[in-house]
């Protein structure tokens, strides 16, 4: 290891966008107007926005130059062929189908492979992947490795449980499982990486049973970097070689380029199966447009192609992963427990442990999320009982979240080390008076995905139960 606090940004800043911290009084008013739901706060009223790393990254000078090169021809644009060449080189797949974001790739893919009642195993489904599977009548099955739920400091906690996958296939039968997915990195499991060994074993198992094996590969480059860092035999390989080997074990991949595409919009499907490609394209033309532009302008496609090349740069990835690791360490020093080891794109604070006096039905994660805005104009997102709890919209049963987390997602190439130190300082100030934080109650909510729109209010003295 080096003796620097974290790898310094391997870029300098050429264009700046002003951000401002409103006064405390204004922040209190805005929270009240937003009904204590940070999704309803305007971006201009946020100082540091850690809501998501999706589509929020900064483009390089090369990507801005690529925009100018964009070819806006309806069919057969040069932009498409540049993009196709890049994605073919990384994935090794014959057919590259552009889509304007990941969930459209999911929509057209699952519409083309699923029958009602089919199962789709995954290390852990991302929300839109789960929703698209269910929307086409499929049953989404999560099979994370047993270490995923522990706080053990081991690498590759994003792995799939191969033994459970094997017994699942034997129990349900391969004809009920049109595809097995692997999410790299495993977003919903804390951005934890998957090892090459796990990819190889899963691939072999799927091949044995004649089942397709696909990646949900939004963060494939971050995953490749973790393999280089921690898996024996990969230290001397380039990130591109590691990514190519990863993709060589899969039959295809769905990509949201809003993450490791370093683009603000974009995505694709990569595959070798020509019959499936034809089915997908028929649908794509109805939903997204002609298959050489897939719902995007030529300039968007060129920016994505340039981003996909840049993301393979090892200095960039060392900075990216190093920045997240450093961010985790200063948040811990500020007194908040986090999920470890840190993954590739976010820090997850365990708000249930941080605020044990707030019971789960009074939303400790949301209490901390609100406090982060009140304290420092920082926007995070609750991933706990507000997001996942409540009543099941279909069965009416009460659901509880596995953990009460607050996610601080880090946009790519946007915030410097000092921005992150500022956020950690906010946490340190909150830690000093954390026992005074109160829970919240829901005033109004929707049946589906309630966290986006719920109105909330802080609990009054007489409403507070002891946790
Ligand atoms: C973001 C994401 C998606 C969905 O992509 P969009 O571009 O937001 O539609 C799917 N899977 C994973 C793992 C993601 O992170």
Short mmCIF file of C-alpha atoms and ligand atoms in Angstrom, two decimals:
data_model
loop_
_atom_site.label_atom_id
_atom_site.label_comp_id
_atom_site.label_asym_id
_atom_site.label_seq_id
_atom_site.Cartn_x
_atom_site.Cartn_y
_atom_site.Cartn_z
CA UNK A 1 0.00 0.00 0.00
CA UNK A 2 1.01 3.61 -0.52
CA UNK A 3 1.13 6.05 2.37
CA UNK A 4 -1.29 8.56 0.92
CA UNK A 5 -4.75 8.91 2.43
CA UNK A 6 -6.35 7.98 -0.90
CA UNK A 7 -5.30 8.03 -4.57
CA UNK A 8 -5.62 11.64 -5.72
CA UNK A 9 -7.99 12.38 -8.61
CA UNK A 10 -6.24 11.28 -11.85
CA UNK A 11 -7.73 14.29 -13.69
CA UNK A 12 -7.85 18.02 -13.31
CA UNK A 13 -10.96 20.15 -13.56
CA UNK A 14 -11.68 21.97 -16.80
CA UNK A 15 -15.26 23.08 -16.33
CA UNK A 16 -17.01 23.72 -13.04
CA UNK A 17 -20.62 23.67 -11.90
CA UNK A 18 -21.44 25.81 -8.85
CA UNK A 19 -23.13 24.25 -5.85
CA UNK A 20 -24.24 26.12 -2.77
CA UNK A 21 -25.09 25.35 0.80
CA UNK A 22 -28.32 27.05 1.82
CA UNK A 23 -28.68 28.48 5.33
CA UNK A 24 -29.85 26.21 8.10
CA UNK A 25 -33.14 28.08 8.25
CA UNK A 26 -33.75 27.51 4.52
CA UNK A 27 -32.86 23.84 4.86
CA UNK A 28 -35.41 23.44 7.65
CA UNK A 29 -38.10 25.09 5.51
CA UNK A 30 -37.24 22.93 2.49
CA UNK A 31 -37.41 19.73 4.55
CA UNK A 32 -40.82 20.72 5.81
CA UNK A 33 -42.05 21.54 2.29
CA UNK A 34 -40.66 18.23 1.00
CA UNK A 35 -42.54 16.41 3.79
CA UNK A 36 -39.25 14.94 5.02
CA UNK A 37 -38.79 13.03 1.77
CA UNK A 38 -35.47 13.94 0.10
CA UNK A 39 -36.68 12.72 -3.31
CA UNK A 40 -38.91 15.80 -3.33
CA UNK A 41 -36.10 18.32 -2.77
CA UNK A 42 -34.96 20.25 -5.87
CA UNK A 43 -31.39 19.47 -6.96
CA UNK A 44 -30.45 23.16 -6.73
CA UNK A 45 -31.23 23.06 -3.00
CA UNK A 46 -28.77 20.21 -2.38
CA UNK A 47 -25.09 20.85 -1.56
CA UNK A 48 -23.61 17.34 -1.95
CA UNK A 49 -25.88 14.92 -3.84
CA UNK A 50 -25.18 11.26 -3.03
CA UNK A 51 -28.62 9.97 -4.02
CA UNK A 52 -27.26 7.74 -6.79
CA UNK A 53 -24.24 7.00 -8.98
CA UNK A 54 -26.53 6.35 -11.96
CA UNK A 55 -26.21 8.80 -14.85
CA UNK A 56 -24.72 11.41 -12.50
CA UNK A 57 -21.06 11.08 -13.52
CA UNK A 58 -18.91 13.74 -15.16
CA UNK A 59 -17.83 13.23 -18.77
CA UNK A 60 -14.23 13.73 -19.84
CA UNK A 61 -12.98 16.21 -22.46
CA UNK A 62 -12.71 13.21 -24.83
CA UNK A 63 -16.37 12.39 -24.30
CA UNK A 64 -17.42 15.99 -24.90
CA UNK A 65 -15.38 15.89 -28.09
CA UNK A 66 -17.10 12.63 -29.03
CA UNK A 67 -20.48 14.39 -28.78
CA UNK A 68 -19.44 16.64 -31.63
CA UNK A 69 -18.53 13.58 -33.69
CA UNK A 70 -22.01 12.12 -33.22
CA UNK A 71 -23.66 11.06 -36.48
CA UNK A 72 -27.42 11.68 -36.36
CA UNK A 73 -28.30 9.56 -39.39
CA UNK A 74 -31.44 7.53 -38.77
CA UNK A 75 -29.96 4.23 -39.93
CA UNK A 76 -26.40 2.96 -40.00
CA UNK A 77 -24.83 6.00 -38.28
CA UNK A 78 -21.03 6.03 -37.84
CA UNK A 79 -21.62 6.50 -34.10
CA UNK A 80 -23.23 3.07 -33.93
CA UNK A 81 -20.30 1.33 -35.62
CA UNK A 82 -17.78 2.98 -33.29
CA UNK A 83 -19.90 1.89 -30.32
CA UNK A 84 -20.39 -1.63 -31.70
CA UNK A 85 -16.64 -2.07 -32.21
CA UNK A 86 -15.89 -0.99 -28.62
CA UNK A 87 -18.51 -3.22 -27.02
CA UNK A 88 -17.57 -6.19 -29.23
CA UNK A 89 -13.96 -5.83 -28.21
CA UNK A 90 -14.79 -5.80 -24.49
CA UNK A 91 -17.53 -8.45 -24.46
CA UNK A 92 -16.44 -10.65 -27.36
CA UNK A 93 -20.09 -10.92 -28.43
CA UNK A 94 -21.21 -10.81 -32.04
CA UNK A 95 -24.38 -8.77 -31.74
CA UNK A 96 -24.58 -5.45 -29.91
CA UNK A 97 -28.00 -3.87 -29.48
CA UNK A 98 -28.14 -0.29 -28.12
CA UNK A 99 -30.90 0.67 -25.64
CA UNK A 100 -31.28 4.04 -23.94
CA UNK A 101 -30.93 2.57 -20.45
CA UNK A 102 -30.62 -0.72 -18.57
CA UNK A 103 -34.27 -1.28 -17.82
CA UNK A 104 -35.21 -1.18 -21.52
CA UNK A 105 -32.61 -3.85 -22.17
CA UNK A 106 -34.31 -5.84 -19.39
CA UNK A 107 -37.77 -5.22 -20.82
CA UNK A 108 -36.99 -6.43 -24.36
CA UNK A 109 -34.77 -9.28 -23.14
CA UNK A 110 -37.21 -10.75 -20.61
CA UNK A 111 -40.15 -10.25 -23.01
CA UNK A 112 -38.23 -12.42 -25.48
CA UNK A 113 -37.10 -15.27 -23.19
CA UNK A 114 -39.66 -15.65 -20.37
CA UNK A 115 -42.87 -17.65 -20.14
CA UNK A 116 -45.28 -17.15 -17.22
CA UNK A 117 -44.11 -19.20 -14.23
CA UNK A 118 -40.45 -19.36 -15.30
CA UNK A 119 -37.73 -18.82 -12.70
CA UNK A 120 -34.80 -16.43 -12.99
CA UNK A 121 -32.02 -16.99 -10.44
CA UNK A 122 -29.56 -14.13 -9.81
CA UNK A 123 -26.90 -13.45 -7.15
CA UNK A 124 -29.21 -10.56 -6.18
CA UNK A 125 -31.72 -8.87 -8.48
CA UNK A 126 -31.51 -5.13 -8.88
CA UNK A 127 -34.99 -3.52 -8.40
CA UNK A 128 -35.69 -2.89 -12.11
CA UNK A 129 -34.42 -6.36 -13.06
CA UNK A 130 -36.74 -7.91 -10.50
CA UNK A 131 -39.64 -5.72 -11.64
CA UNK A 132 -39.09 -6.57 -15.33
CA UNK A 133 -38.84 -10.29 -14.54
CA UNK A 134 -42.08 -10.19 -12.56
CA UNK A 135 -43.80 -7.97 -15.11
CA UNK A 136 -43.27 -10.67 -17.79
CA UNK A 137 -44.66 -13.36 -15.46
CA UNK A 138 -41.31 -14.63 -14.20
CA UNK A 139 -40.29 -15.43 -10.63
CA UNK A 140 -37.13 -13.66 -9.47
CA UNK A 141 -34.93 -15.77 -7.16
CA UNK A 142 -32.01 -14.31 -5.20
CA UNK A 143 -29.21 -16.74 -4.32
CA UNK A 144 -26.46 -14.63 -2.69
CA UNK A 145 -23.53 -16.45 -1.10
CA UNK A 146 -23.96 -17.01 2.66
CA UNK A 147 -21.16 -14.52 3.51
CA UNK A 148 -23.18 -11.68 1.91
CA UNK A 149 -25.30 -11.20 5.03
CA UNK A 150 -22.34 -11.11 7.45
CA UNK A 151 -19.94 -8.31 8.35
CA UNK A 152 -16.92 -10.49 7.63
CA UNK A 153 -14.07 -8.59 5.95
CA UNK A 154 -13.63 -10.91 2.98
CA UNK A 155 -13.50 -10.20 -0.74
CA UNK A 156 -16.17 -11.26 -3.26
CA UNK A 157 -19.23 -11.11 -1.05
CA UNK A 158 -21.20 -10.46 -4.26
CA UNK A 159 -20.85 -14.12 -5.33
CA UNK A 160 -23.79 -16.36 -6.14
CA UNK A 161 -24.30 -19.49 -4.00
CA UNK A 162 -23.38 -22.14 -6.59
CA UNK A 163 -24.51 -25.08 -4.44
CA UNK A 164 -27.93 -23.58 -3.85
CA UNK A 165 -28.16 -22.73 -7.54
CA UNK A 166 -27.40 -26.35 -8.44
CA UNK A 167 -30.03 -27.77 -6.11
CA UNK A 168 -32.50 -25.13 -7.31
CA UNK A 169 -31.94 -26.19 -10.93
CA UNK A 170 -32.31 -29.86 -10.00
CA UNK A 171 -35.52 -29.18 -8.08
CA UNK A 172 -37.28 -26.93 -10.62
CA UNK A 173 -35.84 -28.42 -13.82
CA UNK A 174 -33.78 -26.61 -16.44
CA UNK A 175 -36.82 -26.14 -18.71
CA UNK A 176 -38.36 -23.78 -16.09
CA UNK A 177 -35.20 -21.64 -15.99
CA UNK A 178 -34.60 -19.80 -19.29
CA UNK A 179 -31.66 -17.80 -17.92
CA UNK A 180 -29.41 -17.42 -14.88
CA UNK A 181 -28.17 -13.90 -14.13
CA UNK A 182 -25.07 -12.61 -12.41
CA UNK A 183 -25.05 -8.96 -11.33
CA UNK A 184 -21.49 -7.52 -11.45
CA UNK A 185 -20.85 -5.84 -9.10
CA UNK A 186 -23.74 -6.97 -6.95
CA UNK A 187 -25.55 -3.63 -6.59
CA UNK A 188 -28.32 -4.58 -4.15
CA UNK A 189 -25.84 -6.44 -1.99
CA UNK A 190 -23.72 -3.33 -1.31
CA UNK A 191 -21.84 -3.13 -4.63
CA UNK A 192 -19.82 -6.20 -3.62
CA UNK A 193 -17.78 -7.85 -6.38
CA UNK A 194 -18.04 -11.36 -7.83
CA UNK A 195 -14.90 -13.48 -8.28
CA UNK A 196 -13.75 -14.96 -11.59
CA UNK A 197 -13.86 -18.40 -9.96
CA UNK A 198 -17.53 -17.91 -9.08
CA UNK A 199 -18.31 -16.69 -12.62
CA UNK A 200 -16.49 -19.71 -14.08
CA UNK A 201 -18.28 -22.22 -11.85
CA UNK A 202 -21.70 -20.69 -12.49
CA UNK A 203 -21.03 -20.69 -16.21
CA UNK A 204 -20.02 -24.38 -16.17
CA UNK A 205 -23.11 -25.29 -14.15
CA UNK A 206 -25.41 -23.46 -16.58
CA UNK A 207 -23.69 -25.07 -19.57
CA UNK A 208 -24.12 -28.53 -18.03
CA UNK A 209 -27.87 -27.93 -17.74
CA UNK A 210 -28.23 -26.10 -21.06
CA UNK A 211 -29.32 -22.83 -19.40
CA UNK A 212 -28.33 -19.37 -20.69
CA UNK A 213 -25.94 -17.44 -18.45
CA UNK A 214 -26.09 -13.63 -18.61
CA UNK A 215 -24.51 -10.69 -16.82
CA UNK A 216 -26.28 -7.63 -15.51
CA UNK A 217 -23.03 -5.77 -16.02
CA UNK A 218 -23.60 -2.10 -15.05
CA UNK A 219 -20.36 -2.07 -12.99
CA UNK A 220 -18.24 -4.64 -14.85
CA UNK A 221 -15.07 -2.51 -14.78
CA UNK A 222 -15.25 -1.92 -11.02
CA UNK A 223 -15.75 -5.68 -10.66
CA UNK A 224 -12.71 -6.38 -12.87
CA UNK A 225 -10.62 -4.06 -10.71
CA UNK A 226 -11.58 -5.96 -7.55
CA UNK A 227 -10.57 -9.22 -9.28
CA UNK A 228 -7.20 -7.71 -10.15
CA UNK A 229 -6.74 -6.56 -6.55
CA UNK A 230 -7.85 -9.67 -4.68
CA UNK A 231 -8.01 -12.80 -6.83
CA UNK A 232 -4.80 -14.83 -7.23
CA UNK A 233 -3.53 -14.99 -10.80
CA UNK A 234 -4.91 -11.66 -12.00
CA UNK A 235 -2.39 -9.16 -10.63
CA UNK A 236 -0.47 -8.90 -13.90
CA UNK A 237 -3.46 -8.77 -16.23
CA UNK A 238 -4.93 -5.57 -17.59
CA UNK A 239 -8.47 -4.54 -16.65
CA UNK A 240 -9.51 -5.07 -20.24
CA UNK A 241 -8.13 -8.63 -20.27
CA UNK A 242 -9.95 -9.39 -17.02
CA UNK A 243 -13.20 -7.93 -18.36
CA UNK A 244 -12.80 -9.94 -21.57
CA UNK A 245 -12.29 -13.13 -19.58
CA UNK A 246 -15.36 -12.36 -17.43
CA UNK A 247 -17.53 -11.90 -20.53
CA UNK A 248 -16.08 -15.02 -22.17
CA UNK A 249 -17.95 -17.16 -19.61
CA UNK A 250 -21.34 -15.51 -20.29
CA UNK A 251 -23.70 -16.04 -23.20
CA UNK A 252 -24.58 -12.38 -23.15
CA UNK A 253 -25.00 -9.27 -21.04
CA UNK A 254 -27.40 -6.42 -20.28
CA UNK A 255 -25.78 -3.08 -19.49
CA UNK A 256 -26.84 0.18 -17.92
CA UNK A 257 -24.13 2.51 -19.26
CA UNK A 258 -25.21 5.16 -16.73
CA UNK A 259 -22.69 3.53 -14.39
CA UNK A 260 -19.48 2.10 -15.88
CA UNK A 261 -20.33 3.53 -19.31
CA UNK A 262 -19.38 6.87 -17.71
CA UNK A 263 -22.35 8.30 -19.60
CA UNK A 264 -25.42 10.21 -18.48
CA UNK A 265 -27.70 7.94 -20.51
CA UNK A 266 -27.23 4.68 -22.39
CA UNK A 267 -27.20 0.91 -22.30
CA UNK A 268 -26.99 -2.19 -24.46
CA UNK A 269 -27.55 -5.91 -24.90
CA UNK A 270 -24.61 -8.03 -26.10
CA UNK A 271 -25.18 -11.61 -27.28
CA UNK A 272 -24.25 -14.32 -29.80
CA UNK A 273 -27.65 -15.97 -30.32
CA UNK A 274 -28.99 -14.73 -33.66
CA UNK A 275 -32.51 -16.11 -33.15
CA UNK A 276 -32.86 -14.28 -29.85
CA UNK A 277 -31.36 -11.13 -31.36
CA UNK A 278 -34.08 -11.11 -34.05
CA UNK A 279 -36.84 -11.45 -31.46
CA UNK A 280 -35.35 -8.65 -29.35
CA UNK A 281 -34.96 -6.34 -32.33
CA UNK A 282 -38.60 -6.76 -33.37
CA UNK A 283 -39.63 -5.45 -29.97
CA UNK A 284 -36.89 -2.85 -29.81
CA UNK A 285 -38.15 -1.20 -32.99
CA UNK A 286 -41.57 -0.76 -31.39
CA UNK A 287 -40.24 0.53 -28.06
CA UNK A 288 -36.90 2.25 -28.71
CA UNK A 289 -36.31 2.70 -32.42
CA UNK A 290 -34.10 1.36 -35.18
CA UNK A 291 -31.39 -1.03 -33.91
CA UNK A 292 -28.49 1.27 -34.82
CA UNK A 293 -29.70 4.00 -32.45
CA UNK A 294 -31.87 2.26 -29.82
CA UNK A 295 -33.58 5.33 -28.33
CA UNK A 296 -30.47 7.51 -28.31
CA UNK A 297 -29.02 10.31 -30.37
CA UNK A 298 -25.80 9.55 -32.24
CA UNK A 299 -23.90 11.85 -29.90
CA UNK A 300 -25.11 9.92 -26.84
CA UNK A 301 -23.88 6.70 -28.44
CA UNK A 302 -20.47 8.21 -29.19
CA UNK A 303 -20.13 9.54 -25.62
CA UNK A 304 -20.99 6.08 -24.26
CA UNK A 305 -18.44 4.42 -26.59
CA UNK A 306 -15.73 6.80 -25.37
CA UNK A 307 -16.77 6.22 -21.73
CA UNK A 308 -16.56 2.44 -22.12
CA UNK A 309 -12.95 2.78 -23.23
CA UNK A 310 -12.01 5.21 -20.46
CA UNK A 311 -13.53 3.11 -17.70
CA UNK A 312 -10.94 0.39 -18.37
CA UNK A 313 -8.14 2.74 -17.31
CA UNK A 314 -6.52 1.29 -14.23
CA UNK A 315 -5.51 4.64 -12.68
CA UNK A 316 -9.12 5.74 -12.90
CA UNK A 317 -10.35 2.53 -11.21
CA UNK A 318 -7.67 2.69 -8.49
CA UNK A 319 -8.83 6.23 -7.74
CA UNK A 320 -12.52 5.25 -7.86
CA UNK A 321 -12.27 2.20 -5.58
CA UNK A 322 -9.67 3.93 -3.37
CA UNK A 323 -11.93 6.95 -2.97
CA UNK A 324 -14.83 4.77 -1.82
CA UNK A 325 -12.59 2.90 0.62
CA UNK A 326 -11.29 6.19 2.06
CA UNK A 327 -14.83 7.58 2.31
CA UNK A 328 -15.86 4.48 4.29
CA UNK A 329 -12.91 4.84 6.66
CA UNK A 330 -13.63 8.51 7.50
CA UNK A 331 -17.32 7.80 8.03
CA UNK A 332 -16.42 5.06 10.47
CA UNK A 333 -14.03 7.43 12.24
CA UNK A 334 -16.93 9.90 12.44
CA UNK A 335 -18.78 7.31 14.52
CA UNK A 336 -21.18 5.63 12.08
CA UNK A 337 -21.01 1.85 11.53
CA UNK A 338 -20.79 0.83 7.85
CA UNK A 339 -21.14 -2.36 5.80
CA UNK A 340 -17.70 -3.84 5.15
CA UNK A 341 -15.68 -4.31 3.09
CA UNK A 342 -16.63 -1.23 1.08
CA UNK A 343 -17.83 -2.06 -2.43
CA UNK A 344 -17.39 -0.20 -5.68
CA UNK A 345 -19.87 2.65 -5.74
CA UNK A 346 -21.32 3.56 -2.35
CA UNK A 347 -21.02 3.50 1.42
CA UNK A 348 -23.85 1.93 3.40
CA UNK A 349 -24.35 3.19 6.96
CA UNK A 350 -26.05 0.74 9.30
CA UNK A 351 -28.59 3.19 10.73
CA UNK A 352 -30.29 0.45 12.77
CA UNK A 353 -27.12 0.09 14.85
CA UNK A 354 -26.26 3.79 14.76
CA UNK A 355 -29.67 4.85 16.11
CA UNK A 356 -30.77 1.86 18.25
CA UNK A 357 -33.24 4.05 20.17
CA UNK A 358 -35.41 4.48 17.05
CA UNK A 359 -37.59 1.42 16.37
CA UNK A 360 -37.79 0.04 12.83
CA UNK A 361 -41.37 1.25 12.33
CA UNK A 362 -40.17 4.79 13.04
CA UNK A 363 -37.57 4.58 10.27
CA UNK A 364 -34.07 5.08 11.74
CA UNK A 365 -32.58 5.22 8.21
CA UNK A 366 -34.94 7.99 7.16
CA UNK A 367 -34.23 9.86 10.39
CA UNK A 368 -30.50 9.88 9.53
CA UNK A 369 -31.22 10.76 5.88
CA UNK A 370 -33.28 13.78 6.96
CA UNK A 371 -30.61 14.78 9.49
CA UNK A 372 -27.87 14.69 6.83
CA UNK A 373 -29.78 17.26 4.82
CA UNK A 374 -30.61 19.34 7.88
CA UNK A 375 -27.00 19.29 9.08
CA UNK A 376 -25.15 19.84 5.82
CA UNK A 377 -27.37 19.89 2.72
CA UNK A 378 -26.26 16.31 1.93
CA UNK A 379 -28.69 14.01 0.08
CA UNK A 380 -28.48 10.27 0.76
CA UNK A 381 -31.13 7.56 0.39
CA UNK A 382 -32.77 5.27 2.91
CA UNK A 383 -32.57 1.57 2.04
CA UNK A 384 -34.56 0.05 4.87
CA UNK A 385 -38.13 -0.18 6.08
CA UNK A 386 -39.29 2.91 4.21
CA UNK A 387 -38.08 1.49 0.89
CA UNK A 388 -38.82 -2.19 1.47
CA UNK A 389 -41.26 -2.37 4.39
CA UNK A 390 -45.01 -1.81 4.66
CA UNK A 391 -47.74 -3.99 3.23
CA UNK A 392 -47.16 -6.20 0.21
CA UNK A 393 -49.27 -4.58 -2.53
CA UNK A 394 -50.33 -8.02 -3.84
CA UNK A 395 -50.77 -10.21 -0.73
CA UNK A 396 -51.41 -7.50 1.89
CA UNK A 397 -48.86 -9.11 4.23
CA UNK A 398 -46.53 -7.02 6.38
CA UNK A 399 -42.96 -6.98 5.03
CA UNK A 400 -39.81 -5.97 6.89
CA UNK A 401 -36.46 -4.90 5.50
CA UNK A 402 -33.42 -7.08 6.31
CA UNK A 403 -31.43 -4.05 7.55
CA UNK A 404 -31.95 -0.34 8.15
CA UNK A 405 -29.37 1.21 5.83
CA UNK A 406 -28.56 4.66 4.49
CA UNK A 407 -26.72 4.66 1.17
CA UNK A 408 -24.22 7.34 0.23
CA UNK A 409 -23.66 6.69 -3.50
CA UNK A 410 -20.68 8.41 -5.09
CA UNK A 411 -21.12 9.82 -8.62
CA UNK A 412 -18.12 9.12 -10.89
CA UNK A 413 -15.47 11.86 -11.22
CA UNK A 414 -17.79 14.48 -9.68
CA UNK A 415 -16.77 15.05 -6.06
CA UNK A 416 -13.23 15.50 -4.76
CA UNK A 417 -11.75 14.11 -1.56
CA UNK A 418 -12.62 17.32 0.30
CA UNK A 419 -16.32 16.99 -0.58
CA UNK A 420 -16.28 13.54 0.98
CA UNK A 421 -14.44 14.83 4.04
CA UNK A 422 -17.14 17.46 4.40
CA UNK A 423 -19.79 14.69 4.45
CA UNK A 424 -17.83 12.76 7.09
CA UNK A 425 -17.60 15.97 9.17
CA UNK A 426 -21.41 16.27 9.00
CA UNK A 427 -21.68 12.69 10.30
CA UNK A 428 -19.24 13.48 13.13
CA UNK A 429 -21.42 16.42 14.20
CA UNK A 430 -24.55 14.26 14.03
CA UNK A 431 -22.83 11.51 16.06
CA UNK A 432 -22.39 13.92 19.00
CA UNK A 433 -26.13 14.38 19.38
CA UNK A 434 -27.42 11.21 17.76
CA UNK A 435 -29.38 10.18 20.84
CA UNK A 436 -31.62 13.22 20.29
CA UNK A 437 -32.59 12.14 16.76
CA UNK A 438 -36.22 11.14 16.43
CA UNK A 439 -38.13 8.80 14.18
CA UNK A 440 -40.76 9.74 11.61
CA UNK A 441 -44.24 8.64 10.66
CA UNK A 442 -45.83 8.26 7.24
CA UNK A 443 -48.69 10.69 6.54
CA UNK A 444 -49.51 9.52 3.02
CA UNK A 445 -48.15 6.72 0.84
CA UNK A 446 -48.60 4.95 -2.50
CA UNK A 447 -49.13 1.19 -2.79
CA UNK A 448 -46.02 0.58 -4.95
CA UNK A 449 -42.51 2.01 -4.43
CA UNK A 450 -43.75 4.25 -1.65
CA UNK A 451 -40.33 5.71 -0.75
CA UNK A 452 -40.31 7.90 -3.88
CA UNK A 453 -43.42 9.88 -2.98
CA UNK A 454 -44.39 9.26 0.68
CA UNK A 455 -45.18 12.29 2.84
CA UNK A 456 -43.64 12.02 6.30
CA UNK A 457 -43.53 13.98 9.56
CA UNK A 458 -41.23 13.94 12.60
CA UNK A 459 -42.77 12.23 15.61
CA UNK A 460 -43.96 14.38 18.50
CA UNK A 461 -42.78 13.74 22.07
CA UNK A 462 -45.89 11.74 23.06
CA UNK A 463 -45.67 9.54 19.92
CA UNK A 464 -42.14 8.30 20.60
CA UNK A 465 -41.90 4.71 21.79
CA UNK A 466 -38.76 3.39 23.32
CA UNK A 467 -37.04 1.05 20.83
C1 LIG B 1 -28.95 0.83 -12.72
C2 LIG B 1 -29.04 -0.62 -12.86
C3 LIG B 1 -30.00 -1.21 -13.70
C4 LIG B 1 -31.06 -0.41 -14.43
O1 LIG B 1 -30.50 0.47 -15.32
P1 LIG B 1 -31.16 1.88 -15.72
O2 LIG B 1 -30.14 2.42 -16.67
O3 LIG B 1 -31.28 2.68 -14.45
O4 LIG B 1 -32.46 1.61 -16.34
C5 LIG B 1 -30.01 -2.59 -13.79
N1 LIG B 1 -29.14 -3.36 -13.12
C6 LIG B 1 -28.21 -2.82 -12.31
C7 LIG B 1 -27.26 -3.71 -11.57
C8 LIG B 1 -28.13 -1.43 -12.14
O5 LIG B 1 -27.23 -0.92 -11.31
#
